[in-house]
Tab-separated table of C-alpha atoms in Angstrom:
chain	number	residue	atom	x	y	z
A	1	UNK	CA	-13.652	116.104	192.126
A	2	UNK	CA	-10.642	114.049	191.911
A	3	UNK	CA	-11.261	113.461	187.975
A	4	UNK	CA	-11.959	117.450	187.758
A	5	UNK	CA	-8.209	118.336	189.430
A	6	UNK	CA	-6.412	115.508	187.253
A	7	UNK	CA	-7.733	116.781	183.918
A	8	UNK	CA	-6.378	119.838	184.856
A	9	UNK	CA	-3.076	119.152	185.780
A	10	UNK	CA	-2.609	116.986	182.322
A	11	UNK	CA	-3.970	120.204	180.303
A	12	UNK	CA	-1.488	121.258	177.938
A	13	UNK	CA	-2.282	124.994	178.171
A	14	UNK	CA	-3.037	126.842	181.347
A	15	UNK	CA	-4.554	130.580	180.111
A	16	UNK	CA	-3.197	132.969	182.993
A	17	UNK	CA	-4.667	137.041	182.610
A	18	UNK	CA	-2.052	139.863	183.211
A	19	UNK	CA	-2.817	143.384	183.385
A	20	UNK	CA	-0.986	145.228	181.434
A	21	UNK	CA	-1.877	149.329	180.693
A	22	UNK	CA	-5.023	148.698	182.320
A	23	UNK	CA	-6.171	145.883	180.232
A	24	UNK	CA	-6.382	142.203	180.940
A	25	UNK	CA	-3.703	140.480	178.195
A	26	UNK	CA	-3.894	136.360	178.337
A	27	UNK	CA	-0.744	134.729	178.723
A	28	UNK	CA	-0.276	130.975	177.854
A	29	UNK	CA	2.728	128.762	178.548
A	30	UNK	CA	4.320	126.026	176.528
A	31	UNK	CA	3.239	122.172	177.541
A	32	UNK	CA	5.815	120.970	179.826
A	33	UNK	CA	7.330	124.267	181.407
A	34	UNK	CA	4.787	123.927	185.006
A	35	UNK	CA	4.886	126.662	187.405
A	36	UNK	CA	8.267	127.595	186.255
A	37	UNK	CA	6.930	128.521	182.994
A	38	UNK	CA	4.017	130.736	184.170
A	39	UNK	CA	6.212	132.601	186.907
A	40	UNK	CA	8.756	133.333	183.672
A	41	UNK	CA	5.683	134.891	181.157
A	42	UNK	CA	4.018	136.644	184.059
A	43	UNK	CA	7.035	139.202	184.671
A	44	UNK	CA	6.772	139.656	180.810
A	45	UNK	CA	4.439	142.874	181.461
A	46	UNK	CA	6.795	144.014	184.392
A	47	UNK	CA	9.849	144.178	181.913
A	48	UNK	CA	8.287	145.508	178.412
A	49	UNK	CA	5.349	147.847	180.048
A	50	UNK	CA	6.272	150.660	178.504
A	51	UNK	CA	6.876	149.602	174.820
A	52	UNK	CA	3.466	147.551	174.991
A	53	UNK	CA	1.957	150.683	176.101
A	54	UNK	CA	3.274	152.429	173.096
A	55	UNK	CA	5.621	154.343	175.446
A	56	UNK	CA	9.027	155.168	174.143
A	57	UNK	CA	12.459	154.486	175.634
A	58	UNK	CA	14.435	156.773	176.448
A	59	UNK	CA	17.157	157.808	173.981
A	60	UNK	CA	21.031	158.868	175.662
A	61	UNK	CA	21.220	162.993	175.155
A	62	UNK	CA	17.749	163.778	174.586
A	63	UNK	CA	17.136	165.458	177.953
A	64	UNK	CA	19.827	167.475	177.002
A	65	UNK	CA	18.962	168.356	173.568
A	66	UNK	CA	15.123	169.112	175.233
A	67	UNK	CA	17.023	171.227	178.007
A	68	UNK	CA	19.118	173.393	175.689
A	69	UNK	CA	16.032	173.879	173.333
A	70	UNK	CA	14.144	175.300	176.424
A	71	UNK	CA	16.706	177.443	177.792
A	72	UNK	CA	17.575	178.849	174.405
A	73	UNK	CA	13.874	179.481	173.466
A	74	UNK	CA	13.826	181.603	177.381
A	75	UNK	CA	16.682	183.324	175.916
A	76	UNK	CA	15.166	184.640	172.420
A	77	UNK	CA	11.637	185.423	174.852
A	78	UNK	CA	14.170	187.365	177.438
A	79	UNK	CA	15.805	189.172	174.541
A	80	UNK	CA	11.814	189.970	172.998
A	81	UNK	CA	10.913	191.071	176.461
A	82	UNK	CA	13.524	193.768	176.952
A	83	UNK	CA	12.991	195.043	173.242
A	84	UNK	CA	9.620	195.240	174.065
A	85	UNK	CA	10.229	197.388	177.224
A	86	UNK	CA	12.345	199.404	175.138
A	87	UNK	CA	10.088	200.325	172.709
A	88	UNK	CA	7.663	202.108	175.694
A	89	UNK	CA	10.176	203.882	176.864
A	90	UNK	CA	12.138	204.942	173.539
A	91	UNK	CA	9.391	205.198	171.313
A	92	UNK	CA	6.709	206.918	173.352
A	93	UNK	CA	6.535	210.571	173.036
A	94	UNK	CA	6.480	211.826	176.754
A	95	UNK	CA	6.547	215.378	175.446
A	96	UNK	CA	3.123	215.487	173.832
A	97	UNK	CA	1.902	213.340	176.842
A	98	UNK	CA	3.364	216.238	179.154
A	99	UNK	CA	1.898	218.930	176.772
A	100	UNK	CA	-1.493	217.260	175.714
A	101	UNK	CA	-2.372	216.212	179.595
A	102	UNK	CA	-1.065	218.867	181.220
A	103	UNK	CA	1.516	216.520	183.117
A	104	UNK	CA	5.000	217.885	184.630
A	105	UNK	CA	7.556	216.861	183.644
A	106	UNK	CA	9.006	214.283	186.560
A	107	UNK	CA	10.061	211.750	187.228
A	108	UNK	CA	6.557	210.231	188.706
A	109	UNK	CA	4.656	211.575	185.211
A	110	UNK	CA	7.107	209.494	183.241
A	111	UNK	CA	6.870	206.856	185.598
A	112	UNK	CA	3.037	206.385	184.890
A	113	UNK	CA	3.241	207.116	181.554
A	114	UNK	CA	5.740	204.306	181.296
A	115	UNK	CA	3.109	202.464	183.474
A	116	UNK	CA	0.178	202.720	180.866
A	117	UNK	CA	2.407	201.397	177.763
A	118	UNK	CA	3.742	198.216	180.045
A	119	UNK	CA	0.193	197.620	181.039
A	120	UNK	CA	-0.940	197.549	177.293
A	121	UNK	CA	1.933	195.424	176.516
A	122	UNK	CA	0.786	192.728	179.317
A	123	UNK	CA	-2.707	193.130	178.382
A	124	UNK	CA	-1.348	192.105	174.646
A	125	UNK	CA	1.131	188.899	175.967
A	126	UNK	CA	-1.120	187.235	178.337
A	127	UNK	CA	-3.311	185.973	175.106
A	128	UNK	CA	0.299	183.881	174.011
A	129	UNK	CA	-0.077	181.469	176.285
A	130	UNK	CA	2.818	180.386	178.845
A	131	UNK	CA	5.191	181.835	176.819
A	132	UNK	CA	3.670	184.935	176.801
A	133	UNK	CA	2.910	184.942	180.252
A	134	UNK	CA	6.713	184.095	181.023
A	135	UNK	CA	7.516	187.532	178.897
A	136	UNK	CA	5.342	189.152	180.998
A	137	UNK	CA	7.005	188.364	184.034
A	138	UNK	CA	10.566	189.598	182.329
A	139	UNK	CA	9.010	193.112	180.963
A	140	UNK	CA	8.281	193.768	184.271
A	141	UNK	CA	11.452	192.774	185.557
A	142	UNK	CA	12.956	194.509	182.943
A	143	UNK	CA	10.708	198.248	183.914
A	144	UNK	CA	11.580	197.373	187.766
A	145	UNK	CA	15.331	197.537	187.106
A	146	UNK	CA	14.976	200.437	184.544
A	147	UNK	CA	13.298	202.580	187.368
A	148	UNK	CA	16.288	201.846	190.072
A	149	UNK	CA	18.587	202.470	187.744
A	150	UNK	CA	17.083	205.764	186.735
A	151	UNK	CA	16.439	206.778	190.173
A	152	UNK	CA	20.321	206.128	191.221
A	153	UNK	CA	21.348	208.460	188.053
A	154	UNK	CA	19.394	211.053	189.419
A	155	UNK	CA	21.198	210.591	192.336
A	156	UNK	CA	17.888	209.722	194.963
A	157	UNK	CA	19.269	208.423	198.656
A	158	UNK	CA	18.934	205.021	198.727
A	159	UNK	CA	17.138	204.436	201.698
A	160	UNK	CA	14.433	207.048	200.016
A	161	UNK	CA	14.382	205.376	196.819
A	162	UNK	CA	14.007	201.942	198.650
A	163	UNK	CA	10.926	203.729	200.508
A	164	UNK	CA	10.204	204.931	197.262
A	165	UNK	CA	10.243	201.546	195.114
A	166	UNK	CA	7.672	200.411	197.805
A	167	UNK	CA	5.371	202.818	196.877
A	168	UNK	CA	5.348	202.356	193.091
A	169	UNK	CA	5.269	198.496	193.351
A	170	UNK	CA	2.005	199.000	195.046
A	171	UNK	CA	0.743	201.540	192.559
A	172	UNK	CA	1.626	199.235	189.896
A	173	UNK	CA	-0.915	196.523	190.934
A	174	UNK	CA	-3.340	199.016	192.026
A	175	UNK	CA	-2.838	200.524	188.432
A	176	UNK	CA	-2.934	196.665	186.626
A	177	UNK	CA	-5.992	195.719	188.775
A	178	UNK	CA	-7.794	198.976	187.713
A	179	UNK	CA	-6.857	198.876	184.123
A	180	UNK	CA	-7.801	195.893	183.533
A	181	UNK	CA	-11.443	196.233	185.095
A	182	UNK	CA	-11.707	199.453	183.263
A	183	UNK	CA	-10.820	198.062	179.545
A	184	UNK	CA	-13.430	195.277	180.429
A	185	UNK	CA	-15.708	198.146	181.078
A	186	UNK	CA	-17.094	200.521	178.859
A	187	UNK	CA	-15.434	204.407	178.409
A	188	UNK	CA	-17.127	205.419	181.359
A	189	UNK	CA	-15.041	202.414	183.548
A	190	UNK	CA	-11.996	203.495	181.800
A	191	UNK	CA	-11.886	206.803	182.296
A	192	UNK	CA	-12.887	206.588	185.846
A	193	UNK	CA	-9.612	204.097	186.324
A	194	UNK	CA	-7.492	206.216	184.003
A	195	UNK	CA	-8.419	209.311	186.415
A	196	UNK	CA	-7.809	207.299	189.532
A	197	UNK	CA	-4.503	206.416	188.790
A	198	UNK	CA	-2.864	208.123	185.437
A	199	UNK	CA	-4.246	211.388	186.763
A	200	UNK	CA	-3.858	210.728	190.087
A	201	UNK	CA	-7.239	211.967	190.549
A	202	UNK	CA	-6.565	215.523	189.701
A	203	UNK	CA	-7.748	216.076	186.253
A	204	UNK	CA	-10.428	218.570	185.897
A	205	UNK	CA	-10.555	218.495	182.069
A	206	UNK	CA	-12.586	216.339	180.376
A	207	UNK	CA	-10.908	216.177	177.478
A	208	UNK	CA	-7.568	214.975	178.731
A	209	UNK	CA	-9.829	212.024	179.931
A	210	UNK	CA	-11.447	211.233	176.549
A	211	UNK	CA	-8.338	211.906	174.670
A	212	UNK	CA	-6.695	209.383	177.029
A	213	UNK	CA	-9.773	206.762	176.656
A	214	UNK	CA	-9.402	206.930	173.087
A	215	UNK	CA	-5.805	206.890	173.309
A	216	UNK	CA	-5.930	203.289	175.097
A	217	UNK	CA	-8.817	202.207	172.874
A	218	UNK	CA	-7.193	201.989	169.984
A	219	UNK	CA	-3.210	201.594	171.145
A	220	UNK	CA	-5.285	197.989	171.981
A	221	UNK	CA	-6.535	197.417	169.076
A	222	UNK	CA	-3.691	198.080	166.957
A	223	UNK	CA	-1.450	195.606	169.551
A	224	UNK	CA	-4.226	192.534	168.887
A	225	UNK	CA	-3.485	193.059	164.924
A	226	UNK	CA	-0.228	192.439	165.564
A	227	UNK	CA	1.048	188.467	164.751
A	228	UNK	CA	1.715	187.012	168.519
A	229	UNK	CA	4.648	185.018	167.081
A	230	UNK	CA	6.203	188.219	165.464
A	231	UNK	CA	6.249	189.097	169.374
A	232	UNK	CA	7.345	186.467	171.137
A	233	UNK	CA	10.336	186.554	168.853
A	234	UNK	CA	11.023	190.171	167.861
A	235	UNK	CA	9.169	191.870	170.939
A	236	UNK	CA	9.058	195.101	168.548
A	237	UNK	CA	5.871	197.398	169.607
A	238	UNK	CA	5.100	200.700	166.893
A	239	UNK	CA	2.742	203.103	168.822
A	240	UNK	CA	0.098	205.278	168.120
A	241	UNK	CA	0.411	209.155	168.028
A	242	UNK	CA	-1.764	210.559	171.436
A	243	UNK	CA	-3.300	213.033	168.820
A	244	UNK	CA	-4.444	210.891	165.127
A	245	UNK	CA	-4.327	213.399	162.127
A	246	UNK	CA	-6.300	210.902	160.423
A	247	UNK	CA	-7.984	208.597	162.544
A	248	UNK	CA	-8.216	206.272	159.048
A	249	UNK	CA	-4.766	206.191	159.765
A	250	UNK	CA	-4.715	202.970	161.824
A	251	UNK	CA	-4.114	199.803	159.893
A	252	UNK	CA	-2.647	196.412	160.629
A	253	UNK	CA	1.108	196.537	160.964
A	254	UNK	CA	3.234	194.931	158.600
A	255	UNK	CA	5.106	191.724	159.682
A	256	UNK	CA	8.604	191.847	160.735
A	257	UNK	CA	11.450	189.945	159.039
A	258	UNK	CA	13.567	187.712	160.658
A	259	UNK	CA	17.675	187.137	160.517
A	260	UNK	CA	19.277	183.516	160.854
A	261	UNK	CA	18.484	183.650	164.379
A	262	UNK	CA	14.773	183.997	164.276
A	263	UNK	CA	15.171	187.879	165.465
């Protein structure tokens, strides 16, 4: 035993195993350095973990260059979002919805008309990922303050349009929940949510219902031809007439062009 420890001590080489990114890495001193020698090499994977994982260090500014590349990419999606908005209110014909469904014309018919056309435009983002999720989020932002706005023009008390915003924010899930079960569905699940909450459950034509399940069938369609990119950084929506003179009518939109700014 005696023989076995002095052999060892007079070993030029002593093999010591580190970890290092979960692996075992051997780590040999030079003959002569001891103890003092191993306790040197074995903070070796302490000091240069990272660049033997493959990490990278850290270079001075790039947080910042990361940080103003995020907040100006918000920006163009923020700008997208409220051009998007835009287009349901300013390019929607509320007339022919008011003629063609029989609707009045008030303030609560153009709100869920204005309803139906955000809804579509959600329905449309939510396949862009987080950024298209995060648009989402501003569009409706962007509809909420529209509808104060509009309701302090028309000169509504505040405490009743306060009462009043209450009300519509819980129509508006109601209406997203619904929607979106009933364009899962088939016609028949539309229609039933489209007369639930478009109609407010007081449509006794049957044709304003299948004009209005047509109407959503293909506004949907025609939004999935449209390049998800092209949204994201334009946010510019065409829609559909309520009434098609030619239902071959409907093709895939052309792509929008850009300026220097990617808008």
């Amino acid at each position: 035993m005696a023989l076995l420890v002095r052999v060892l001590r007079n070993q030029t080489s002593i093999s010591q195993w580190v970890p290092v990114c979960s692996r075992l890495i051997p780590v040999s001193p030079t003959q002569g350095q001891g103890d003092r020698a191993l306790s040197r090499t074995s903070q070796w994977p302490q000091m240069s973990q990272s660049r033997a994982c493959g990490g990278s260090e850290q270079i001075p500014g790039i947080d910042i260059q990361l940080n103003r590349k995020y907040h100006t990419t918000r920006k163009k999606i923020k700008i997208a979002a409220l051009r998007m908005y835009t287009s349901c209110v300013e390019k929607t014909d509320f007339e022919e919805f008011f003629l063609r469904c029989q609707m009045p014309d008030t303030f609560n018919s153009w709100f869920l008309i204005t309803l139906l056309h955000v809804w579509m435009c959600l329905v449309r983002m939510k396949q862009e990922g987080r950024s298209g999720k995060y648009m989402c989020r501003i569009i409706v932002h962007f509809m909420w303050e529209d509808v104060q706005q509009r309701g302090r023009v028309m000169g509504v008390n505040p405490y009743i349009l306060k009462k009043n915003m209450i009300l519509m924010t819980n129509h508006f899930y109601a209406a997203i929940l619904g929607y979106d079960e009933g364009i899962l569905s088939d016609d028949h699940g539309l229609a039933a949510a489209l007369w639930r909450t478009f109609f407010n459950r007081k449509c006794e034509d049957p044709r304003h219902l299948e004009l209005l399940v047509e109407y959503v069938r293909k506004q949907i369609q025609y939004l999935d031809s449209m390049n998800g990119e092209d949204l994201l950084l334009t946010g510019e929506v065409s829609w559909r007439p309520l009434v098609e003179k030619n239902p071959q009518s409907i093709l895939k939109p052309h792509s929008p062009t850009y300026n220097d700014e990617g808008l």
